[in-house]
Amino acid sequence: HLFLNDSGLEQISPRAFLGLGPRLRSLHLQKNQLQAIPALPPFSQLELIDLSGNPFHCDCQLLPLHRWLMGLNLRVGATCATPPSAQGQRVKAATAVFETCPGWAAKKAKWMPAPRSNARRTPMKG
């Protein structure tokens, strides 16, 4: 368990949690000043993550967190504080915010079936 709640954190280093992988069961980061979080490693034993009470700025810089959260079957309490159009939305559910980000379509393509080809079709006889 790692308790970093109410610590005044404004940033987290991309390498901050390296080496904790299978041992980390809970991560408490609530009530800090985090506006963004870098891509996090896969925590195979993670049972709880609490990101509530942070003023997340939901823009393309938060896309790695959104993608990471989409792969978790956990409630995390992360909500967007800004921009005003996203205020109050859960980061995990704010898909419309992230759809305009560079790289979104490439990642989405892995989740969605390939579009049908626009190849020329010949009419069937009969």
PDB file of C-alpha atoms in Angstrom:
ATOM      1  CA  HIS A   1       0.000   0.000   0.000  1.00  0.00           C
ATOM      2  CA  LEU A   2       1.298   3.450  -0.869  1.00  0.00           C
ATOM      3  CA  PHE A   3      -0.268   6.456   0.855  1.00  0.00           C
ATOM      4  CA  LEU A   4       0.593   9.807  -0.735  1.00  0.00           C
ATOM      5  CA  ASN A   5      -2.744  11.464  -0.057  1.00  0.00           C
ATOM      6  CA  ASP A   6      -2.924  15.110   0.987  1.00  0.00           C
ATOM      7  CA  SER A   7       0.813  15.554   0.339  1.00  0.00           C
ATOM      8  CA  GLY A   8       0.672  18.693  -1.810  1.00  0.00           C
ATOM      9  CA  LEU A   9       1.949  16.787  -4.868  1.00  0.00           C
ATOM     10  CA  GLU A  10       1.822  18.800  -8.079  1.00  0.00           C
ATOM     11  CA  GLN A  11       3.734  16.374 -10.323  1.00  0.00           C
ATOM     12  CA  ILE A  12       4.733  12.741 -10.440  1.00  0.00           C
ATOM     13  CA  SER A  13       7.887  11.581 -12.180  1.00  0.00           C
ATOM     14  CA  PRO A  14       7.295   9.054 -14.982  1.00  0.00           C
ATOM     15  CA  ARG A  15       9.662   6.690 -13.140  1.00  0.00           C
ATOM     16  CA  ALA A  16       8.193   7.236  -9.660  1.00  0.00           C
ATOM     17  CA  PHE A  17       6.534   3.837  -9.354  1.00  0.00           C
ATOM     18  CA  LEU A  18       9.023   1.654 -11.229  1.00  0.00           C
ATOM     19  CA  GLY A  19       9.799  -1.517  -9.344  1.00  0.00           C
ATOM     20  CA  LEU A  20       6.529  -1.556  -7.384  1.00  0.00           C
ATOM     21  CA  GLY A  21       4.597  -3.540  -9.997  1.00  0.00           C
ATOM     22  CA  PRO A  22       3.374  -6.804  -8.479  1.00  0.00           C
ATOM     23  CA  ARG A  23       3.711  -5.691  -4.857  1.00  0.00           C
ATOM     24  CA  LEU A  24       1.488  -2.610  -4.996  1.00  0.00           C
ATOM     25  CA  ARG A  25      -2.064  -3.342  -3.811  1.00  0.00           C
ATOM     26  CA  SER A  26      -3.369   0.194  -3.273  1.00  0.00           C
ATOM     27  CA  LEU A  27      -2.294   3.654  -4.385  1.00  0.00           C
ATOM     28  CA  HIS A  28      -3.699   6.654  -2.529  1.00  0.00           C
ATOM     29  CA  LEU A  29      -3.084   9.971  -4.287  1.00  0.00           C
ATOM     30  CA  GLN A  30      -6.241  11.817  -3.287  1.00  0.00           C
ATOM     31  CA  LYS A  31      -6.376  15.477  -2.270  1.00  0.00           C
ATOM     32  CA  ASN A  32      -3.172  16.593  -3.971  1.00  0.00           C
ATOM     33  CA  GLN A  33      -2.631  19.248  -6.640  1.00  0.00           C
ATOM     34  CA  LEU A  34      -2.130  16.863  -9.576  1.00  0.00           C
ATOM     35  CA  GLN A  35      -3.355  18.198 -12.906  1.00  0.00           C
ATOM     36  CA  ALA A  36      -1.805  15.359 -14.912  1.00  0.00           C
ATOM     37  CA  ILE A  37      -0.208  11.978 -14.313  1.00  0.00           C
ATOM     38  CA  PRO A  38       2.263  10.266 -16.652  1.00  0.00           C
ATOM     39  CA  ALA A  39       1.598   6.814 -18.049  1.00  0.00           C
ATOM     40  CA  LEU A  40       1.707   4.376 -15.168  1.00  0.00           C
ATOM     41  CA  PRO A  41       3.173   0.880 -15.242  1.00  0.00           C
ATOM     42  CA  PRO A  42       0.845  -2.114 -15.133  1.00  0.00           C
ATOM     43  CA  PHE A  43       0.184  -2.957 -11.498  1.00  0.00           C
ATOM     44  CA  SER A  44      -0.989  -6.561 -11.678  1.00  0.00           C
ATOM     45  CA  GLN A  45      -2.154  -6.753  -8.052  1.00  0.00           C
ATOM     46  CA  LEU A  46      -3.686  -3.282  -7.785  1.00  0.00           C
ATOM     47  CA  GLU A  47      -7.013  -3.455  -5.954  1.00  0.00           C
ATOM     48  CA  LEU A  48      -7.587   0.230  -5.237  1.00  0.00           C
ATOM     49  CA  ILE A  49      -6.430   3.547  -6.647  1.00  0.00           C
ATOM     50  CA  ASP A  50      -7.841   6.801  -5.325  1.00  0.00           C
ATOM     51  CA  LEU A  51      -7.207   9.935  -7.378  1.00  0.00           C
ATOM     52  CA  SER A  52     -10.136  11.960  -6.035  1.00  0.00           C
ATOM     53  CA  GLY A  53      -9.717  15.571  -5.023  1.00  0.00           C
ATOM     54  CA  ASN A  54      -7.090  16.430  -7.653  1.00  0.00           C
ATOM     55  CA  PRO A  55      -7.676  19.288 -10.128  1.00  0.00           C
ATOM     56  CA  PHE A  56      -7.084  17.241 -13.300  1.00  0.00           C
ATOM     57  CA  HIS A  57      -6.828  19.258 -16.507  1.00  0.00           C
ATOM     58  CA  CYS A  58      -8.451  17.027 -19.100  1.00  0.00           C
ATOM     59  CA  ASP A  59      -6.604  17.638 -22.330  1.00  0.00           C
ATOM     60  CA  CYS A  60      -4.288  15.614 -24.559  1.00  0.00           C
ATOM     61  CA  GLN A  61      -1.559  15.521 -21.909  1.00  0.00           C
ATOM     62  CA  LEU A  62      -3.902  13.436 -19.753  1.00  0.00           C
ATOM     63  CA  LEU A  63      -4.573  10.914 -22.544  1.00  0.00           C
ATOM     64  CA  PRO A  64      -2.071   8.358 -21.134  1.00  0.00           C
ATOM     65  CA  LEU A  65      -3.927   8.383 -17.803  1.00  0.00           C
ATOM     66  CA  HIS A  66      -7.284   8.039 -19.579  1.00  0.00           C
ATOM     67  CA  ARG A  67      -5.994   5.026 -21.542  1.00  0.00           C
ATOM     68  CA  TRP A  68      -4.520   3.465 -18.404  1.00  0.00           C
ATOM     69  CA  LEU A  69      -7.789   3.919 -16.508  1.00  0.00           C
ATOM     70  CA  MET A  70      -9.752   2.373 -19.384  1.00  0.00           C
ATOM     71  CA  GLY A  71      -7.783  -0.835 -18.812  1.00  0.00           C
ATOM     72  CA  LEU A  72      -8.680  -0.984 -15.116  1.00  0.00           C
ATOM     73  CA  ASN A  73     -11.799  -2.472 -13.626  1.00  0.00           C
ATOM     74  CA  LEU A  74     -11.588  -0.120 -10.642  1.00  0.00           C
ATOM     75  CA  ARG A  75     -13.291   3.075  -9.550  1.00  0.00           C
ATOM     76  CA  VAL A  76     -10.640   5.726  -9.153  1.00  0.00           C
ATOM     77  CA  GLY A  77     -12.477   8.955  -8.379  1.00  0.00           C
ATOM     78  CA  ALA A  78     -10.537  11.034 -10.917  1.00  0.00           C
ATOM     79  CA  THR A  79     -12.617  13.915 -12.266  1.00  0.00           C
ATOM     80  CA  CYS A  80     -11.828  16.775 -14.614  1.00  0.00           C
ATOM     81  CA  ALA A  81     -11.523  20.215 -13.020  1.00  0.00           C
ATOM     82  CA  THR A  82     -10.719  21.975 -16.289  1.00  0.00           C
ATOM     83  CA  PRO A  83     -11.401  22.898 -19.051  1.00  0.00           C
ATOM     84  CA  PRO A  84     -14.911  24.170 -18.239  1.00  0.00           C
ATOM     85  CA  SER A  85     -16.422  21.961 -20.966  1.00  0.00           C
ATOM     86  CA  ALA A  86     -15.179  18.847 -19.121  1.00  0.00           C
ATOM     87  CA  GLN A  87     -15.537  20.038 -15.534  1.00  0.00           C
ATOM     88  CA  GLY A  88     -17.033  17.361 -13.286  1.00  0.00           C
ATOM     89  CA  GLN A  89     -16.676  14.524 -15.808  1.00  0.00           C
ATOM     90  CA  ARG A  90     -14.866  11.388 -14.730  1.00  0.00           C
ATOM     91  CA  VAL A  91     -11.489  11.163 -16.490  1.00  0.00           C
ATOM     92  CA  LYS A  92     -12.241   7.560 -17.446  1.00  0.00           C
ATOM     93  CA  ALA A  93     -15.562   8.534 -19.063  1.00  0.00           C
ATOM     94  CA  ALA A  94     -14.473  11.803 -20.734  1.00  0.00           C
ATOM     95  CA  THR A  95     -13.910  10.152 -24.105  1.00  0.00           C
ATOM     96  CA  ALA A  96     -15.148  13.180 -26.076  1.00  0.00           C
ATOM     97  CA  VAL A  97     -12.322  15.253 -24.581  1.00  0.00           C
ATOM     98  CA  PHE A  98      -9.647  12.830 -25.761  1.00  0.00           C
ATOM     99  CA  GLU A  99     -11.033  11.930 -29.215  1.00  0.00           C
ATOM    100  CA  THR A 100      -9.414  15.015 -30.739  1.00  0.00           C
ATOM    101  CA  CYS A 101      -5.938  14.162 -29.424  1.00  0.00           C
ATOM    102  CA  PRO A 102      -3.130  13.097 -31.787  1.00  0.00           C
ATOM    103  CA  GLY A 103      -2.733   9.351 -31.604  1.00  0.00           C
ATOM    104  CA  TRP A 104      -6.310   8.709 -30.455  1.00  0.00           C
ATOM    105  CA  ALA A 105      -7.327   7.163 -33.790  1.00  0.00           C
ATOM    106  CA  ALA A 106      -4.331   4.815 -33.828  1.00  0.00           C
ATOM    107  CA  LYS A 107      -5.157   3.502 -30.377  1.00  0.00           C
ATOM    108  CA  LYS A 108      -8.860   3.350 -31.148  1.00  0.00           C
ATOM    109  CA  ALA A 109      -8.104   1.251 -34.224  1.00  0.00           C
ATOM    110  CA  LYS A 110      -6.753  -1.467 -31.945  1.00  0.00           C
ATOM    111  CA  TRP A 111     -10.033  -1.542 -30.042  1.00  0.00           C
ATOM    112  CA  MET A 112     -12.396  -1.261 -33.016  1.00  0.00           C
ATOM    113  CA  PRO A 113     -12.857  -3.554 -36.015  1.00  0.00           C
ATOM    114  CA  ALA A 114     -11.184  -2.370 -39.186  1.00  0.00           C
ATOM    115  CA  PRO A 115     -13.396  -0.234 -41.429  1.00  0.00           C
ATOM    116  CA  ARG A 116     -14.706  -1.780 -44.586  1.00  0.00           C
ATOM    117  CA  SER A 117     -12.604  -1.284 -47.651  1.00  0.00           C
ATOM    118  CA  ASN A 118     -13.690   1.242 -50.246  1.00  0.00           C
ATOM    119  CA  ALA A 119     -12.584  -1.167 -52.941  1.00  0.00           C
ATOM    120  CA  ARG A 120     -14.560  -1.097 -56.142  1.00  0.00           C
ATOM    121  CA  ARG A 121     -17.382  -3.578 -56.031  1.00  0.00           C
ATOM    122  CA  THR A 122     -18.718  -5.353 -59.093  1.00  0.00           C
ATOM    123  CA  PRO A 123     -22.444  -6.000 -59.224  1.00  0.00           C
ATOM    124  CA  MET A 124     -23.475  -9.591 -58.760  1.00  0.00           C
ATOM    125  CA  LYS A 125     -25.147 -11.300 -61.686  1.00  0.00           C
ATOM    126  CA  GLY A 126     -28.340 -13.118 -61.186  1.00  0.00           C
TER     127      GLY A 126
END
